[in-house]
XYZ file of C-alpha atoms in Angstrom:
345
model
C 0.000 0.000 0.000
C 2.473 2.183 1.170
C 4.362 1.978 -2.492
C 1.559 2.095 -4.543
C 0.940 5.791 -2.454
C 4.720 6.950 -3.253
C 3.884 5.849 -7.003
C 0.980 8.140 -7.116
C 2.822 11.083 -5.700
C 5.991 10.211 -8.042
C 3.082 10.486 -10.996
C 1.431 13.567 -9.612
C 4.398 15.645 -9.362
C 5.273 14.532 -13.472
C 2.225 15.790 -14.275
C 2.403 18.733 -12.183
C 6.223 19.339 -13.899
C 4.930 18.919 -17.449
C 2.045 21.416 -16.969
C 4.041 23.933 -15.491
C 7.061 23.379 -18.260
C 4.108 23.901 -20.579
C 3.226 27.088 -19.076
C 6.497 28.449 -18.930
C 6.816 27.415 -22.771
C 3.349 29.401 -23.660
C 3.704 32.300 -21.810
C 7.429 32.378 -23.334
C 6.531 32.405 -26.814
C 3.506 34.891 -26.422
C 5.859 37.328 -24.712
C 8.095 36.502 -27.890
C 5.270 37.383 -30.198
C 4.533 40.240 -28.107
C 7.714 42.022 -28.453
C 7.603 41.207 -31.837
C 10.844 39.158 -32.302
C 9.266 36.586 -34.564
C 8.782 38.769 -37.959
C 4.907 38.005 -38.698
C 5.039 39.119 -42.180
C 8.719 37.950 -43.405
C 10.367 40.210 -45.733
C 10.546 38.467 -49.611
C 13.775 36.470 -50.081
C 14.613 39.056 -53.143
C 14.355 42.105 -51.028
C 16.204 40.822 -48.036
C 19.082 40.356 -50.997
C 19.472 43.965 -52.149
C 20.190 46.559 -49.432
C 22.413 49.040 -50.554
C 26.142 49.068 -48.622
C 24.596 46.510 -46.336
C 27.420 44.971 -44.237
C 27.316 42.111 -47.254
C 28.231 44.353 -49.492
C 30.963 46.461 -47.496
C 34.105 46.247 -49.172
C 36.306 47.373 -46.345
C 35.455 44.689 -43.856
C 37.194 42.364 -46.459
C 40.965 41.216 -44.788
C 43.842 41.411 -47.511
C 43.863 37.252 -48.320
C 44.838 37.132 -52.378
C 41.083 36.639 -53.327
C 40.003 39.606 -51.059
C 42.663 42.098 -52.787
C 41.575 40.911 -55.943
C 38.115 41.919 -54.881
C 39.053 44.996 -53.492
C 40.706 46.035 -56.591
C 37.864 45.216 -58.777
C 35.632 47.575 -56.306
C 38.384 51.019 -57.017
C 38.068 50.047 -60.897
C 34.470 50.393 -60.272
C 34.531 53.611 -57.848
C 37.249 55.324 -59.182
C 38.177 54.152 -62.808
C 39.592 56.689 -64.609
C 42.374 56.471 -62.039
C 43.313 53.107 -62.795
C 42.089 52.923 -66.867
C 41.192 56.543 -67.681
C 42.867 58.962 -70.140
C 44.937 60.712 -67.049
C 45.948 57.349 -65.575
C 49.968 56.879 -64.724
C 49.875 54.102 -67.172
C 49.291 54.971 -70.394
C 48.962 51.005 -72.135
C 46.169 51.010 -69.164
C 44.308 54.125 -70.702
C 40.828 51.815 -71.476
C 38.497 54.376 -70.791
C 38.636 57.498 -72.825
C 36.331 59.576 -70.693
C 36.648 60.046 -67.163
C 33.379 58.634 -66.119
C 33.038 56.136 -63.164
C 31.256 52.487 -63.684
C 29.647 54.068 -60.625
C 28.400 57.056 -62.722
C 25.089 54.544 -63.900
C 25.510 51.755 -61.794
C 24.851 53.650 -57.975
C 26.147 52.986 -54.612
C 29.037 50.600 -56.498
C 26.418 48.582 -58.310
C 24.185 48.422 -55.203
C 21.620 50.828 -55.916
C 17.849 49.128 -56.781
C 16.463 50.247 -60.232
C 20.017 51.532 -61.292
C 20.878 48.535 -63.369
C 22.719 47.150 -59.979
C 25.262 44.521 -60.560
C 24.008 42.126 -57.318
C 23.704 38.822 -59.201
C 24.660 39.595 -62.805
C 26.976 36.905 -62.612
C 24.876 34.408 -62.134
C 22.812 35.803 -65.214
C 25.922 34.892 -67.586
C 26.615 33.713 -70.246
C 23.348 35.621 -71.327
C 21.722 36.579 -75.421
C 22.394 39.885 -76.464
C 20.567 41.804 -79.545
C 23.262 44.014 -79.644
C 25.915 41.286 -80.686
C 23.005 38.573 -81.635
C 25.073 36.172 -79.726
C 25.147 34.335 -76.329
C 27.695 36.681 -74.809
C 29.977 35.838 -71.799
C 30.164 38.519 -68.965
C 34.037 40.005 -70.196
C 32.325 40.824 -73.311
C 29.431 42.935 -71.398
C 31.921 44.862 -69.325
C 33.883 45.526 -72.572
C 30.727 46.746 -74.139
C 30.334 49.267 -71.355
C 34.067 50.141 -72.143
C 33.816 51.181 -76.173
C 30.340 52.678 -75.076
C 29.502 54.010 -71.667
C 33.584 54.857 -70.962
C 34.208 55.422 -74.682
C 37.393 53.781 -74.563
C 38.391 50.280 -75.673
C 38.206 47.055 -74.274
C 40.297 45.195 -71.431
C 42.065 42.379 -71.812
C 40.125 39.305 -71.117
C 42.624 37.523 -69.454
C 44.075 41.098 -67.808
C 44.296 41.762 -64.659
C 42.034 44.618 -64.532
C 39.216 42.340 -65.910
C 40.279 39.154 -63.514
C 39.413 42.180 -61.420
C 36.057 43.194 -62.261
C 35.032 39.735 -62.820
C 35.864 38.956 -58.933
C 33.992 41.908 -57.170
C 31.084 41.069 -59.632
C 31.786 37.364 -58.257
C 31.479 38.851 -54.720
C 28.809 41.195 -55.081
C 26.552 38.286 -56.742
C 27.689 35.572 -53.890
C 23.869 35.451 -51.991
C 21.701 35.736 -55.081
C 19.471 33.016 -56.203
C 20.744 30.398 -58.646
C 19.175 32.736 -61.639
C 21.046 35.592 -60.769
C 17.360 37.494 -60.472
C 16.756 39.942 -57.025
C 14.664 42.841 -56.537
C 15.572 45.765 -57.994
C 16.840 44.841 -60.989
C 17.265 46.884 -64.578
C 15.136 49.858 -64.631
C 11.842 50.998 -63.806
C 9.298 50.977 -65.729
C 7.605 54.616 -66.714
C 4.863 55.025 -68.915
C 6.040 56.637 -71.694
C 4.002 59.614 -73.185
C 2.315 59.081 -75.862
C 4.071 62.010 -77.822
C 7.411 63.380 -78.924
C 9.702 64.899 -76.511
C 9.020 68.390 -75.532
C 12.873 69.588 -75.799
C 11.541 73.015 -74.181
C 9.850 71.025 -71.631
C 13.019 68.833 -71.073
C 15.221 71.804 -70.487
C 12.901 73.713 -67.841
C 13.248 70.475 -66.110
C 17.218 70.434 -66.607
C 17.512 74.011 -65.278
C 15.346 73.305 -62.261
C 16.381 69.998 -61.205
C 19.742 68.924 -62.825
C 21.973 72.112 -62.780
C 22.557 72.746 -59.262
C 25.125 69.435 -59.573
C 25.908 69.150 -63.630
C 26.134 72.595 -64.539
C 23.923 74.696 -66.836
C 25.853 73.321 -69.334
C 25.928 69.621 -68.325
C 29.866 69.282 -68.088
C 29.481 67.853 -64.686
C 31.950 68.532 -61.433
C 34.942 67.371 -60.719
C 36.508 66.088 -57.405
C 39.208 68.566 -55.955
C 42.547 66.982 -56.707
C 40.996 63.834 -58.510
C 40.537 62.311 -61.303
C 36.872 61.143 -60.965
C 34.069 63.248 -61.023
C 31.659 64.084 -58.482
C 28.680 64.331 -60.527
C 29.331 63.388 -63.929
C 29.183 65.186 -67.187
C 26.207 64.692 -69.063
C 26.962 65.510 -72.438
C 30.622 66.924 -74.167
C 34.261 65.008 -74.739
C 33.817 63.315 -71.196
C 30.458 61.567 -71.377
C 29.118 58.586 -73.089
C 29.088 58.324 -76.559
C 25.976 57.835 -78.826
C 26.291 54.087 -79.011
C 25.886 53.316 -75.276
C 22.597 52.116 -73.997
C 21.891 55.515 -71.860
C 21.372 56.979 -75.206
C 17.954 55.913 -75.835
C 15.422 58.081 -74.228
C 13.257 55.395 -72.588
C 16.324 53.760 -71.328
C 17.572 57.096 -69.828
C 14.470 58.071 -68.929
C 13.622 54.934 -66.774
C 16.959 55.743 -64.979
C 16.152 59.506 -64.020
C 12.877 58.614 -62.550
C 14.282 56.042 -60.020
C 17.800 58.106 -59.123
C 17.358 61.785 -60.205
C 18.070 64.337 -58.148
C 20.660 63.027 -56.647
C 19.281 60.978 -53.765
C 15.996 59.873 -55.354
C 14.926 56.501 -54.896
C 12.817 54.160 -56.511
C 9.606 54.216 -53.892
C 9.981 58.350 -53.768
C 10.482 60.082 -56.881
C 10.622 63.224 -57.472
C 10.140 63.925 -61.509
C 6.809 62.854 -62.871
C 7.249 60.399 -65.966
C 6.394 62.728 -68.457
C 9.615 65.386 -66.577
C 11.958 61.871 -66.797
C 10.968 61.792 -70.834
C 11.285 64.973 -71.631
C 14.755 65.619 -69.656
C 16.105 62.863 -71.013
C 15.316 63.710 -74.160
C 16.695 66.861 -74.130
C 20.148 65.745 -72.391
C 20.298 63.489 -75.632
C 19.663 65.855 -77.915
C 23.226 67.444 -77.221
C 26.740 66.553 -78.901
C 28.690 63.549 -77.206
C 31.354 61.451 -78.246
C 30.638 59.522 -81.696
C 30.732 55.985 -81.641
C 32.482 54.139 -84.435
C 31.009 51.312 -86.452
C 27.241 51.729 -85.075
C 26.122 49.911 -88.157
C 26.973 46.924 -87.562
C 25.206 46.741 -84.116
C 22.353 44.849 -83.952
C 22.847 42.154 -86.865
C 18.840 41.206 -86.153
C 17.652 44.746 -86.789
C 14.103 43.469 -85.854
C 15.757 43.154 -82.366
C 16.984 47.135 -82.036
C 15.191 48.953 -79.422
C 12.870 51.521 -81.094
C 14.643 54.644 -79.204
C 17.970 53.458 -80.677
C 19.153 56.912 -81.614
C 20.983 55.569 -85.023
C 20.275 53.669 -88.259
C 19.805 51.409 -89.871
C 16.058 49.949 -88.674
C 13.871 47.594 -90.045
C 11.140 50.163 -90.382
C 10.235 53.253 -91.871
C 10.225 54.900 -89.334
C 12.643 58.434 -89.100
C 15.674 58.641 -87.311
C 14.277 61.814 -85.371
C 11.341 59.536 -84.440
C 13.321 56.911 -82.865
C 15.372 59.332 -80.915
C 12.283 61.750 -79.931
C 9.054 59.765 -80.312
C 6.374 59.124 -80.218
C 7.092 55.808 -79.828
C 3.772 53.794 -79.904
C 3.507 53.911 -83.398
C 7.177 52.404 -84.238
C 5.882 49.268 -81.051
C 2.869 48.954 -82.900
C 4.801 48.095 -86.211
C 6.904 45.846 -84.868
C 3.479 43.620 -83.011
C 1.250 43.920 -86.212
C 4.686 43.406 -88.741
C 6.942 40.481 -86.260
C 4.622 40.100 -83.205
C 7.269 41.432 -81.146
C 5.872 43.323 -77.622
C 9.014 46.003 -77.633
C 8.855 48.401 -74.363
C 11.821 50.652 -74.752
């Protein structure tokens, strides 16, 4: 009797244990819930990936290993290039760029910046088509394409150390992405584009209001004291791109001012309507730049050339002032009734 009575008590005070373990355990996780340390509405995978200069992305907490000072060198190409490859540079067989714009010029916050064509998981997104070249093209041959266009130079070595470079802190900067190289923030965004030609008197109220105060009424851009890069970058003249780069094309530049123009603008709190972004950067490509050689041979589909390419040849009718100025419905709508091809910029 007496040990079936210590049995019961034994049991009693396991159940009494359990009960209060399970209390403990509830009143622990509400309090948890309370204070909000479980996130109730998780932030999207592809937004969690693209925070500008985030600590992932903060070149100087990199230690100086081989692969790191590879890295690090790819980052001062990027930040400060016509140091290393401009026109000025020490090194004269290194003189790539001829302009002294900055890969960081177009591609913000050292490729970080969302909706300025950032550079967070373009890696993974080579080898990759291009209607440019009609061609699977590796991602040396894109960088180089930014060099004879955006930089107006020439291109790097592919086996150089300046490209080993770039390749790396691309490397590094795509190293959390998802296998397809896609995140949040990617390219450009979109505008809707006015159903019109560019007001150039529109486009250059909007310059004088918005754009001078850092480019200069006459878009030449200013320059660092005692450097070789600029602060804010020339727009137009011997030291911006030339007419074959991509920023050419008013929707393309367009799409770029709305998200990053000012200076500080950001993609959820613009400050320049879509029809200012058109019209502005219209008018900034309306003004003499650098002339690309051998535009005619860009494109080898011509179906595939984006109908604000500024240059001939097309495979339409259309005028050469229309494709630079607009309107541009009617040169999409040629290309759905005549190919069936949806074209947005």
């Amino acid at each position: 009797m007496k040990d079936e009575s210590s049995y019961l008590i034994k049991k009693l005070v396991r159940q009494i244990t359990i009960c209060c373990s399970l209390i403990v355990l509830i009143a622990t996780i509400a309090l948890l819930f309370f204070f909000d340390v479980f996130s109730k509405e998780p932030a999207p995978l592809e937004e969690t990936m693209l925070i500008p200069i985030a600590s992932k992305y903060d070149i100087s907490l990199l230690d100086d290993s081989k692969e790191n000072t590879a890295i690090k060198y790819g980052y001062q190409l990027f930040v400060n290039s016509p140091k290393y490859i401009g026109p000025d540079n020490e090194e004269h067989d290194k003189a790539y760029s001829g302009n002294r714009l900055a890969c960081n010029n177009c591609h913000l916050k050292a490729g970080t910046k969302p909706f300025s064509a950032p550079l967070i998981g373009i890696i993974n997104r080579f080898p990759q088509y291009r209607g440019r070249e009609n061609k699977i093209g590796t991602i040396q041959e894109r960088i180089n394409g930014c060099m004879e266009r955006s930089m107006n130079g020439s291109t790097l070595p592919p086996n150089g150390k300046e490209m080993q470079a770039f390749v790396k802190y691309l490397t590094w900067l795509s190293r959390f992405t998802p296998e397809d190289g896609k995140i949040f923030g990617q390219g450009f965004v979109k505008i809707q584009i006015p159903e019109r030609k560019v007001n150039l008197a529109q486009g250059k109220d909007v310059f004088d209001k918005n754009c001078v105060v850092c480019h200069g009424k006459n878009g030449q851009g200013v320059k660092l004291p005692d450097s070789f890069t600029y602060k804010y970058p020339p727009l137009w003249g011997n030291d911006s791109y030339n007419n074959g780069a991509g920023m050419t094309r008013v929707i393309t530049a367009a799409q770029f001012i709305k998200a990053n123009m000012p200076l500080g603008t950001t993609y959820d709190a613009p400050l320049l309507s879509d029809e200012e972004a058109y019209d502005v950067a219209g008018y900034i490509n309306q003004q003499i730049r650098p002339m690309k050689q051998n535009r005619e041979y860009d494109f080898p589909d011509l179906k595939r050339k984006p109908v604000s390419t500024p240059y001939p040849p097309y495979a339409d009718s259309f005028s050469m002032e229309q494709h630079q100025m607009g309107p541009f419905q009617p040169i999409m709508a040629f290309y759905k009734e005549e190919y069936n091809m949806n074209k947005s910029k």
